[in-house]
mmCIF file of C-alpha atoms and ligand atoms in Angstrom:
data_model
loop_
_atom_site.group_PDB
_atom_site.id
_atom_site.type_symbol
_atom_site.label_atom_id
_atom_site.label_comp_id
_atom_site.label_asym_id
_atom_site.label_seq_id
_atom_site.Cartn_x
_atom_site.Cartn_y
_atom_site.Cartn_z
ATOM 1 C CA MET T 1 89.366 86.218 60.492
ATOM 2 C CA LYS T 2 91.209 83.410 61.791
ATOM 3 C CA VAL T 3 92.905 84.223 65.118
ATOM 4 C CA TYR T 4 95.211 82.314 67.211
ATOM 5 C CA VAL T 5 94.723 83.510 70.737
ATOM 6 C CA TYR T 6 97.833 83.122 72.952
ATOM 7 C CA SER T 7 97.878 83.278 76.753
ATOM 8 C CA SER T 8 94.171 82.588 77.128
ATOM 9 C CA HIS T 9 92.246 81.472 80.292
ATOM 10 C CA GLN T 10 88.737 80.465 81.019
ATOM 11 C CA TYR T 11 88.209 83.983 82.448
ATOM 12 C CA ASP T 12 88.889 85.857 79.193
ATOM 13 C CA ARG T 13 88.020 83.269 76.841
ATOM 14 C CA ILE T 14 84.291 83.249 77.411
ATOM 15 C CA PRO T 15 83.940 87.095 77.026
ATOM 16 C CA LEU T 16 86.056 87.024 73.930
ATOM 17 C CA GLU T 17 83.817 84.130 72.437
ATOM 18 C CA LYS T 18 80.654 86.009 73.348
ATOM 19 C CA ALA T 19 81.961 89.572 71.832
ATOM 20 C CA CYS T 20 83.117 87.788 68.769
ATOM 21 C CA SER T 21 79.750 85.914 68.162
ATOM 22 C CA GLY T 22 80.990 83.506 65.678
ATOM 23 C CA LYS T 23 82.434 86.279 63.310
ATOM 24 C CA HIS T 24 85.978 85.280 63.860
ATOM 25 C CA GLN T 25 87.504 81.776 64.067
ATOM 26 C CA LEU T 26 89.174 81.848 67.367
ATOM 27 C CA THR T 27 91.741 79.122 68.352
ATOM 28 C CA PHE T 28 92.671 79.374 72.052
ATOM 29 C CA SER T 29 95.966 78.422 73.431
ATOM 30 C CA HIS T 30 96.918 78.881 77.103
ATOM 31 C CA LYS T 31 100.594 78.862 76.012
ATOM 32 C CA LYS T 32 102.434 82.229 75.907
ATOM 33 C CA LEU T 33 103.862 83.520 72.718
ATOM 34 C CA SER T 34 107.491 82.638 72.369
ATOM 35 C CA VAL T 35 110.090 81.380 69.957
ATOM 36 C CA ASP T 36 109.149 77.929 70.918
ATOM 37 C CA SER T 37 105.286 78.267 70.631
ATOM 38 C CA ALA T 38 105.023 80.858 67.694
ATOM 39 C CA ARG T 39 104.489 78.032 65.132
ATOM 40 C CA GLY T 40 101.379 77.160 66.754
ATOM 41 C CA ALA T 41 99.903 80.113 64.972
ATOM 42 C CA VAL T 42 100.203 78.720 61.389
ATOM 43 C CA GLY T 43 97.119 79.148 59.278
ATOM 44 C CA ASN T 44 96.087 82.250 61.169
ATOM 45 C CA LEU T 45 96.004 85.799 59.653
ATOM 46 C CA ALA T 46 95.894 87.150 63.299
ATOM 47 C CA VAL T 47 97.198 86.411 66.751
ATOM 48 C CA SER T 48 95.748 87.888 70.028
ATOM 49 C CA LEU T 49 98.266 88.509 72.995
ATOM 50 C CA PHE T 50 98.418 89.404 76.436
ATOM 51 C CA THR T 51 100.992 91.041 78.705
ATOM 52 C CA ALA T 52 103.239 88.052 79.402
ATOM 53 C CA ASP T 53 103.594 87.038 75.493
ATOM 54 C CA ASP T 54 106.741 87.660 73.946
ATOM 55 C CA ALA T 55 106.527 89.858 70.670
ATOM 56 C CA SER T 56 110.141 90.634 70.225
ATOM 57 C CA SER T 57 111.972 90.796 66.972
ATOM 58 C CA PRO T 58 112.773 86.872 66.580
ATOM 59 C CA VAL T 59 109.487 85.992 67.196
ATOM 60 C CA LEU T 60 107.550 88.507 65.114
ATOM 61 C CA GLU T 61 109.978 87.179 62.118
ATOM 62 C CA ILE T 62 108.576 83.704 62.622
ATOM 63 C CA LEU T 63 104.924 84.829 62.896
ATOM 64 C CA HIS T 64 105.329 86.987 59.730
ATOM 65 C CA GLY T 65 106.982 83.798 57.917
ATOM 66 C CA LEU T 66 103.758 81.980 58.981
ATOM 67 C CA GLY T 67 101.465 84.595 57.166
ATOM 68 C CA VAL T 68 100.395 86.596 60.583
ATOM 69 C CA ARG T 69 99.605 89.936 59.413
ATOM 70 C CA TYR T 70 97.688 91.235 62.380
ATOM 71 C CA ILE T 71 98.177 91.587 66.185
ATOM 72 C CA ALA T 72 95.074 92.181 68.501
ATOM 73 C CA LEU T 73 96.699 93.053 71.800
ATOM 74 C CA ARG T 74 94.165 92.230 75.007
ATOM 75 C CA SER T 75 95.960 94.918 76.942
ATOM 76 C CA ALA T 76 96.307 98.715 77.204
ATOM 77 C CA GLY T 77 100.328 98.140 77.476
ATOM 78 C CA TYR T 78 102.419 97.470 74.588
ATOM 79 C CA ASP T 79 106.044 97.467 76.019
ATOM 80 C CA HIS T 80 106.198 93.441 75.170
ATOM 81 C CA VAL T 81 105.745 94.260 71.473
ATOM 82 C CA ASP T 82 108.638 95.569 69.184
ATOM 83 C CA LEU T 83 106.671 98.177 67.254
ATOM 84 C CA LYS T 84 109.829 99.053 65.255
ATOM 85 C CA LYS T 85 109.833 95.379 63.956
ATOM 86 C CA THR T 86 106.068 94.984 63.239
ATOM 87 C CA GLY T 87 106.228 98.416 61.196
ATOM 88 C CA SER T 88 108.996 97.066 59.259
ATOM 89 C CA LEU T 89 107.516 93.758 58.581
ATOM 90 C CA GLN T 90 104.050 95.588 57.962
ATOM 91 C CA ILE T 91 102.301 93.601 60.646
ATOM 92 C CA LYS T 92 99.508 95.699 61.898
ATOM 93 C CA VAL T 93 99.193 95.921 65.979
ATOM 94 C CA ALA T 94 96.199 97.328 67.947
ATOM 95 C CA ASN T 95 95.694 97.451 71.704
ATOM 96 C CA VAL T 96 92.744 97.980 74.022
ATOM 97 C CA PRO T 97 93.394 101.706 75.173
ATOM 98 C CA ALA T 98 90.765 102.001 77.608
ATOM 99 C CA TYR T 99 88.714 99.376 79.644
ATOM 100 C CA SER T 100 87.345 99.930 82.976
ATOM 101 C CA PRO T 101 90.083 102.186 84.378
ATOM 102 C CA TYR T 102 88.250 101.611 87.878
ATOM 103 C CA SER T 103 89.292 97.906 87.921
ATOM 104 C CA ILE T 104 92.961 99.061 88.178
ATOM 105 C CA ALA T 105 92.186 102.065 90.355
ATOM 106 C CA GLU T 106 90.015 100.133 92.688
ATOM 107 C CA HIS T 107 92.735 97.219 92.858
ATOM 108 C CA ALA T 108 95.401 99.827 93.928
ATOM 109 C CA THR T 109 93.129 101.141 96.659
ATOM 110 C CA ALA T 110 92.256 97.550 97.849
ATOM 111 C CA MET T 111 96.072 96.824 97.962
ATOM 112 C CA LEU T 112 96.544 100.102 99.813
ATOM 113 C CA LEU T 113 93.845 99.579 102.398
ATOM 114 C CA ALA T 114 94.749 95.687 103.132
ATOM 115 C CA LEU T 115 98.454 96.719 103.624
ATOM 116 C CA ASN T 116 97.645 99.728 105.805
ATOM 117 C CA ARG T 117 95.194 97.895 107.921
ATOM 118 C CA GLN T 118 96.993 94.551 107.985
ATOM 119 C CA LEU T 119 94.009 92.830 106.550
ATOM 120 C CA ILE T 120 95.820 89.673 105.464
ATOM 121 C CA GLN T 121 97.731 89.266 108.881
ATOM 122 C CA SER T 122 94.494 89.870 110.574
ATOM 123 C CA GLN T 123 92.881 87.239 108.692
ATOM 124 C CA HIS T 124 95.702 84.682 109.549
ATOM 125 C CA LEU T 125 95.380 85.646 113.138
ATOM 126 C CA ILE T 126 91.566 85.082 113.177
ATOM 127 C CA ALA T 127 92.078 81.551 111.634
ATOM 128 C CA LEU T 128 94.383 80.871 114.633
ATOM 129 C CA GLN T 129 91.849 82.006 117.137
ATOM 130 C CA ASP T 130 94.439 84.790 117.985
ATOM 131 C CA PHE T 131 92.455 87.813 118.345
ATOM 132 C CA ARG T 132 94.709 90.505 119.805
ATOM 133 C CA LEU T 133 95.380 93.602 117.884
ATOM 134 C CA ASP T 134 98.792 94.647 119.204
ATOM 135 C CA THR T 135 100.175 94.112 115.482
ATOM 136 C CA LEU T 136 97.500 95.514 113.325
ATOM 137 C CA THR T 137 97.748 99.474 113.699
ATOM 138 C CA GLY T 138 97.148 101.164 110.590
ATOM 139 C CA PHE T 139 96.942 104.968 109.765
ATOM 140 C CA ASP T 140 94.007 107.178 108.300
ATOM 141 C CA ILE T 141 94.461 107.752 104.578
ATOM 142 C CA HIS T 142 92.372 111.006 105.303
ATOM 143 C CA GLY T 143 94.679 114.038 105.303
ATOM 144 C CA LYS T 144 97.699 112.030 103.841
ATOM 145 C CA THR T 145 99.382 113.194 100.649
ATOM 146 C CA ILE T 146 98.977 111.029 97.724
ATOM 147 C CA GLY T 147 101.254 111.244 94.809
ATOM 148 C CA ILE T 148 100.108 110.159 91.464
ATOM 149 C CA ILE T 149 102.632 109.633 88.837
ATOM 150 C CA GLY T 150 100.856 109.363 85.432
ATOM 151 C CA THR T 151 97.449 111.095 85.569
ATOM 152 C CA GLY T 152 95.814 109.356 82.311
ATOM 153 C CA LYS T 153 92.460 107.286 82.764
ATOM 154 C CA ILE T 154 93.842 104.926 85.664
ATOM 155 C CA GLY T 155 95.847 107.632 87.550
ATOM 156 C CA MET T 156 92.619 109.899 87.296
ATOM 157 C CA ALA T 157 90.188 107.228 88.601
ATOM 158 C CA PHE T 158 92.898 106.644 91.500
ATOM 159 C CA ALA T 159 92.763 110.314 92.200
ATOM 160 C CA ARG T 160 89.143 110.596 92.402
ATOM 161 C CA ILE T 161 88.915 107.711 94.968
ATOM 162 C CA MET T 162 91.689 109.368 96.971
ATOM 163 C CA SER T 163 90.194 112.551 96.841
ATOM 164 C CA GLY T 164 86.929 110.981 98.194
ATOM 165 C CA PHE T 165 88.923 109.649 101.137
ATOM 166 C CA GLY T 166 89.903 113.414 101.884
ATOM 167 C CA ALA T 167 93.565 112.892 100.900
ATOM 168 C CA VAL T 168 95.750 115.537 99.713
ATOM 169 C CA VAL T 169 96.219 114.622 95.882
ATOM 170 C CA ILE T 170 99.145 115.695 93.832
ATOM 171 C CA GLY T 171 100.166 114.468 90.421
ATOM 172 C CA TYR T 172 102.980 114.633 88.155
ATOM 173 C CA ASP T 173 102.355 113.897 84.473
ATOM 174 C CA PRO T 174 104.115 115.770 81.397
ATOM 175 C CA VAL T 175 100.295 116.099 79.898
ATOM 176 C CA GLN T 176 97.945 117.620 82.465
ATOM 177 C CA ASP T 177 94.396 116.658 82.901
ATOM 178 C CA PRO T 178 92.012 119.684 82.471
ATOM 179 C CA ASP T 179 89.693 117.769 85.103
ATOM 180 C CA ALA T 180 92.418 117.769 87.727
ATOM 181 C CA ALA T 181 91.259 121.087 89.540
ATOM 182 C CA ALA T 182 87.707 119.784 89.852
ATOM 183 C CA ILE T 183 88.936 116.923 92.036
ATOM 184 C CA LYS T 184 91.581 119.189 93.864
ATOM 185 C CA LEU T 185 94.492 117.431 92.190
ATOM 186 C CA LYS T 186 97.513 119.671 92.133
ATOM 187 C CA TYR T 187 100.335 119.202 89.616
ATOM 188 C CA VAL T 188 104.007 119.350 90.912
ATOM 189 C CA ASP T 189 107.288 118.320 89.607
ATOM 190 C CA MET T 190 108.629 114.996 90.120
ATOM 191 C CA ASP T 191 111.037 115.762 92.671
ATOM 192 C CA GLU T 192 108.474 117.591 94.699
ATOM 193 C CA LEU T 193 106.011 114.713 94.414
ATOM 194 C CA ILE T 194 108.587 112.128 95.702
ATOM 195 C CA LEU T 195 109.735 114.574 98.700
ATOM 196 C CA ARG T 196 106.048 115.390 99.718
ATOM 197 C CA SER T 197 104.003 112.142 99.336
ATOM 198 C CA ASP T 198 103.008 109.726 102.067
ATOM 199 C CA ILE T 199 101.728 107.307 99.373
ATOM 200 C CA ILE T 200 102.959 107.116 95.724
ATOM 201 C CA SER T 201 101.159 105.308 93.366
ATOM 202 C CA LEU T 202 102.453 104.769 89.655
ATOM 203 C CA HIS T 203 100.103 104.916 86.643
ATOM 204 C CA CYS T 204 102.259 105.832 83.644
ATOM 205 C CA PRO T 205 103.412 103.422 80.855
ATOM 206 C CA LEU T 206 106.697 101.567 80.607
ATOM 207 C CA ASN T 207 109.089 102.711 77.943
ATOM 208 C CA GLU T 208 112.711 103.898 77.361
ATOM 209 C CA LYS T 209 112.036 107.026 79.361
ATOM 210 C CA THR T 210 110.083 105.515 82.217
ATOM 211 C CA LYS T 211 112.279 102.418 82.598
ATOM 212 C CA TYR T 212 113.452 102.360 86.497
ATOM 213 C CA LEU T 213 111.819 105.806 87.058
ATOM 214 C CA ILE T 214 111.634 104.879 90.584
ATOM 215 C CA GLY T 215 115.196 103.702 91.496
ATOM 216 C CA LYS T 216 117.742 104.342 94.382
ATOM 217 C CA SER T 217 117.897 108.127 94.363
ATOM 218 C CA GLN T 218 114.119 108.275 94.304
ATOM 219 C CA PHE T 219 113.976 105.791 97.122
ATOM 220 C CA GLU T 220 116.540 107.876 99.078
ATOM 221 C CA LYS T 221 114.498 111.125 98.838
ATOM 222 C CA MET T 222 110.960 109.706 99.817
ATOM 223 C CA LYS T 223 109.508 110.529 103.272
ATOM 224 C CA ARG T 224 110.505 107.916 105.749
ATOM 225 C CA GLY T 225 107.721 105.396 105.837
ATOM 226 C CA CYS T 226 106.307 106.207 102.591
ATOM 227 C CA ILE T 227 104.133 103.563 100.755
ATOM 228 C CA LEU T 228 104.801 102.729 96.919
ATOM 229 C CA ILE T 229 102.024 101.242 94.735
ATOM 230 C CA ASN T 230 102.756 99.960 91.469
ATOM 231 C CA THR T 231 99.719 98.437 89.527
ATOM 232 C CA SER T 232 101.454 99.861 86.206
ATOM 233 C CA ARG T 233 104.390 97.968 84.879
ATOM 234 C CA GLY T 234 107.199 96.230 86.886
ATOM 235 C CA GLY T 235 110.181 97.709 84.960
ATOM 236 C CA LEU T 236 109.045 101.305 86.241
ATOM 237 C CA VAL T 237 110.665 100.292 89.611
ATOM 238 C CA LYS T 238 114.307 99.132 90.213
ATOM 239 C CA THR T 239 113.578 96.086 92.306
ATOM 240 C CA GLU T 240 117.051 95.994 93.954
ATOM 241 C CA ALA T 241 116.773 99.497 95.041
ATOM 242 C CA MET T 242 113.284 98.772 96.465
ATOM 243 C CA LEU T 243 114.698 95.851 98.671
ATOM 244 C CA GLU T 244 117.466 98.054 99.685
ATOM 245 C CA ALA T 245 114.670 100.840 100.998
ATOM 246 C CA LEU T 246 112.563 98.110 102.575
ATOM 247 C CA GLU T 247 115.729 96.539 104.345
ATOM 248 C CA ASN T 248 116.801 99.752 105.919
ATOM 249 C CA SER T 249 113.141 100.653 106.711
ATOM 250 C CA SER T 250 113.074 103.957 104.877
ATOM 251 C CA LEU T 251 110.395 102.613 102.648
ATOM 252 C CA GLY T 252 107.094 101.775 104.873
ATOM 253 C CA GLY T 253 105.681 99.248 102.460
ATOM 254 C CA ALA T 254 104.815 98.324 98.893
ATOM 255 C CA CYS T 255 101.665 97.342 97.132
ATOM 256 C CA LEU T 256 102.825 95.296 93.982
ATOM 257 C CA ASP T 257 100.736 93.929 91.327
ATOM 258 C CA VAL T 258 103.324 93.887 88.887
ATOM 259 C CA TYR T 259 107.107 92.907 88.967
ATOM 260 C CA GLU T 260 109.854 93.466 86.825
ATOM 261 C CA LYS T 261 110.809 90.037 86.232
ATOM 262 C CA GLU T 262 107.127 88.646 86.041
ATOM 263 C CA LYS T 263 107.211 87.158 82.691
ATOM 264 C CA GLY T 264 107.518 83.286 83.296
ATOM 265 C CA LEU T 265 106.390 83.798 86.843
ATOM 266 C CA PHE T 266 102.856 85.255 86.872
ATOM 267 C CA PHE T 267 99.931 83.839 85.300
ATOM 268 C CA GLU T 268 101.304 80.401 85.750
ATOM 269 C CA ASP T 269 101.111 77.592 88.399
ATOM 270 C CA HIS T 270 104.462 77.241 89.970
ATOM 271 C CA ARG T 271 103.420 75.202 93.096
ATOM 272 C CA THR T 272 105.783 72.137 92.638
ATOM 273 C CA SER T 273 108.855 73.974 91.224
ATOM 274 C CA ILE T 274 111.686 75.853 93.177
ATOM 275 C CA LEU T 275 111.584 79.527 93.199
ATOM 276 C CA LYS T 276 114.899 80.510 91.461
ATOM 277 C CA ASP T 277 114.325 84.290 91.410
ATOM 278 C CA GLN T 278 116.062 85.420 94.548
ATOM 279 C CA LEU T 279 114.835 89.016 94.289
ATOM 280 C CA PHE T 280 111.098 87.965 94.168
ATOM 281 C CA ALA T 281 111.929 85.533 97.116
ATOM 282 C CA ARG T 282 113.188 88.389 99.054
ATOM 283 C CA LEU T 283 110.420 90.566 98.279
ATOM 284 C CA ARG T 284 108.015 88.110 99.328
ATOM 285 C CA GLY T 285 109.510 87.710 102.594
ATOM 286 C CA PHE T 286 108.626 91.246 103.768
ATOM 287 C CA ARG T 287 105.552 91.639 105.881
ATOM 288 C CA ASN T 288 104.985 95.000 104.653
ATOM 289 C CA VAL T 289 104.799 93.948 100.903
ATOM 290 C CA LEU T 290 101.680 92.881 99.500
ATOM 291 C CA ILE T 291 101.911 91.234 96.097
ATOM 292 C CA THR T 292 99.253 90.158 93.544
ATOM 293 C CA GLY T 293 100.124 88.445 90.366
ATOM 294 C CA HIS T 294 99.056 91.194 87.725
ATOM 295 C CA GLN T 295 95.359 90.773 88.636
ATOM 296 C CA ALA T 296 94.120 94.369 88.712
ATOM 297 C CA PHE T 297 92.333 94.317 85.467
ATOM 298 C CA LEU T 298 90.552 91.077 86.698
ATOM 299 C CA THR T 299 86.949 92.351 86.944
ATOM 300 C CA ASN T 300 83.817 91.237 84.752
ATOM 301 C CA GLU T 301 83.652 94.685 83.559
ATOM 302 C CA ALA T 302 87.233 95.079 82.330
ATOM 303 C CA LEU T 303 87.106 91.601 80.751
ATOM 304 C CA ARG T 304 83.892 92.517 78.944
ATOM 305 C CA GLY T 305 85.612 95.817 77.671
ATOM 306 C CA ILE T 306 88.802 94.026 76.510
ATOM 307 C CA ALA T 307 86.924 91.462 74.488
ATOM 308 C CA GLU T 308 84.491 94.286 72.993
ATOM 309 C CA THR T 309 87.591 96.232 71.878
ATOM 310 C CA THR T 310 89.712 93.265 70.567
ATOM 311 C CA ASN T 311 86.547 92.263 68.580
ATOM 312 C CA LEU T 312 86.433 95.700 67.190
ATOM 313 C CA ASN T 313 89.882 95.698 66.308
ATOM 314 C CA LEU T 314 89.452 92.396 64.385
ATOM 315 C CA ASP T 315 86.122 93.570 62.596
ATOM 316 C CA CYS T 316 87.986 96.483 61.180
ATOM 317 C CA TRP T 317 90.986 94.433 59.783
ATOM 318 C CA SER T 318 88.402 91.877 58.595
ATOM 319 C CA ASN T 319 86.665 94.828 56.688
ATOM 320 C CA ASN T 320 89.915 96.143 55.346
ATOM 321 C CA THR T 321 89.706 99.347 57.393
ATOM 322 C CA ALA T 322 92.148 100.663 59.859
ATOM 323 C CA SER T 323 91.215 100.059 63.428
ATOM 324 C CA PRO T 324 91.156 103.407 65.563
ATOM 325 C CA ASN T 325 93.662 101.570 68.000
ATOM 326 C CA GLU T 326 96.264 100.660 65.790
ATOM 327 C CA LEU T 327 99.622 101.265 67.280
ATOM 328 C CA THR T 328 102.770 102.682 65.208
ATOM 329 C CA ALA T 329 106.649 102.721 66.101
ATOM 330 C CA TRP T 330 106.542 106.229 67.504
ATOM 331 C CA ALA T 331 103.959 105.028 70.050
ATOM 332 C CA ALA T 332 106.746 103.188 71.826
ATOM 333 C CA ALA T 333 109.188 106.284 71.857
HETATM 334 P P1 NAD H 401 96.900 106.277 79.905
HETATM 335 O O1 NAD H 401 97.708 106.395 78.562
HETATM 336 O O2 NAD H 401 95.420 106.831 80.192
HETATM 337 O O3 NAD H 401 97.705 107.224 81.031
HETATM 338 C C1 NAD H 401 99.010 107.151 81.121
HETATM 339 C C2 NAD H 401 99.514 108.599 81.578
HETATM 340 O O4 NAD H 401 100.957 108.324 81.865
HETATM 341 C C3 NAD H 401 99.393 109.707 80.619
HETATM 342 O O5 NAD H 401 98.703 110.691 81.025
HETATM 343 C C4 NAD H 401 100.613 110.167 80.013
HETATM 344 O O6 NAD H 401 101.024 111.246 79.823
HETATM 345 C C5 NAD H 401 101.771 109.783 81.496
HETATM 346 N N1 NAD H 401 102.936 109.521 81.329
HETATM 347 C C6 NAD H 401 103.666 109.201 80.493
HETATM 348 N N2 NAD H 401 104.934 109.340 80.594
HETATM 349 C C7 NAD H 401 105.182 109.770 82.020
HETATM 350 C C8 NAD H 401 106.070 110.122 82.693
HETATM 351 N N3 NAD H 401 107.589 109.877 82.515
HETATM 352 N N4 NAD H 401 105.778 110.476 83.995
HETATM 353 C C9 NAD H 401 104.365 110.677 84.435
HETATM 354 N N5 NAD H 401 103.563 110.400 83.579
HETATM 355 C C10 NAD H 401 103.776 109.963 82.278
HETATM 356 O O7 NAD H 401 96.982 105.009 80.350
HETATM 357 P P2 NAD H 401 96.172 104.209 81.407
HETATM 358 O O8 NAD H 401 94.971 103.367 80.945
HETATM 359 O O9 NAD H 401 95.880 105.092 82.598
HETATM 360 O O10 NAD H 401 97.185 103.026 81.816
HETATM 361 C C11 NAD H 401 98.209 103.404 82.720
HETATM 362 C C12 NAD H 401 99.377 102.180 82.797
HETATM 363 O O11 NAD H 401 98.499 101.071 83.518
HETATM 364 C C13 NAD H 401 99.387 101.480 81.368
HETATM 365 O O12 NAD H 401 100.596 101.841 80.713
HETATM 366 C C14 NAD H 401 99.687 99.844 81.843
HETATM 367 O O13 NAD H 401 101.095 99.695 81.561
HETATM 368 C C15 NAD H 401 99.265 99.787 83.144
HETATM 369 N N6 NAD H 401 97.992 98.907 83.420
HETATM 370 C C16 NAD H 401 98.061 97.893 84.429
HETATM 371 C C17 NAD H 401 97.056 97.066 84.338
HETATM 372 C C18 NAD H 401 97.235 95.748 85.460
HETATM 373 O O14 NAD H 401 96.332 94.945 85.448
HETATM 374 N N7 NAD H 401 98.041 95.797 86.464
HETATM 375 C C19 NAD H 401 95.960 96.983 83.403
HETATM 376 C C20 NAD H 401 96.024 98.082 82.495
HETATM 377 C C21 NAD H 401 96.946 99.034 82.421
#
């Protein structure tokens, strides 16, 4: 199958070529899919997309007009695809529902440790030959209460790590995992989780129901000094409300791998441009906010998993069979 691969980088190109092993004709583009770049896919039956690509209705119309009938997502999340539109255009869409949940769970842990134990600041001080410790005090995770919102594959992997640290792990998810009791994860309702947690980590998908799940009223209910970790999707958190909570010091810190306005910012080199996003500029200014640019998935194992499942999805479509990972409009509801 001829596939136009948008938003490709060296790190995902090599595993994808290896997984496809010449079966599919891949054309790689570093460009993001948008109304302007959609025509690049002419002559291809499929496109492959990542999270920053725009698969909204007008873009899908263009792709369909060019003869594109399949979209192979290289991500688990599909909030960037208008699934109602792909359904009406009869474009098939498949995602990569699972690929090393450890990559994201371990990144969330790394961010929490780095923020709490002031590792970034410590590194800067060492570079300056300032070996004083006065500003570097952290806290033990052992004994703290960790609230996990969304106990699917990644949430459970994070719960296991936190359980290993000796933390008290509580979770909220409309669908409970039967393995929760084995790792001493106790389910509570959302309000109780917000009120009790010292650290809250988000691991649920972004959809119409979860947009701004964490807003002003949730920040007001949180324990003073609570740390928020978001490695899921930026739109789960209302950034304005988070800034307010950081400014009045009620929120103790934030570890953010995702940001609600990351499209057009993350994954790109903006070194020579002026940062126009005032929300991001304010966020970046906080000493107790650690930001990474949507890199939680970036391990060799995760890249290999993404490439293999993408190849499986393309193989199925090439053989005129349904992929087990196909998404339908109801998935977005
Ligand atoms: P998953 O489907 O295994 O788990 C998601 C869980 O969220 C499910 O158990 C579901 O029941 C629960 N959920 C749904 N609505 C909820 C709500 N309102 N409140 C609480 N829980 C709710 O998915 P996963 O593989 O664990 O991935 C979770 C999310 O992580 C993805 O949706 C994606 O947005 C994000 N992600 C981020 C990266 C990254 O690099 N930063 C990489 C992969 C995935």
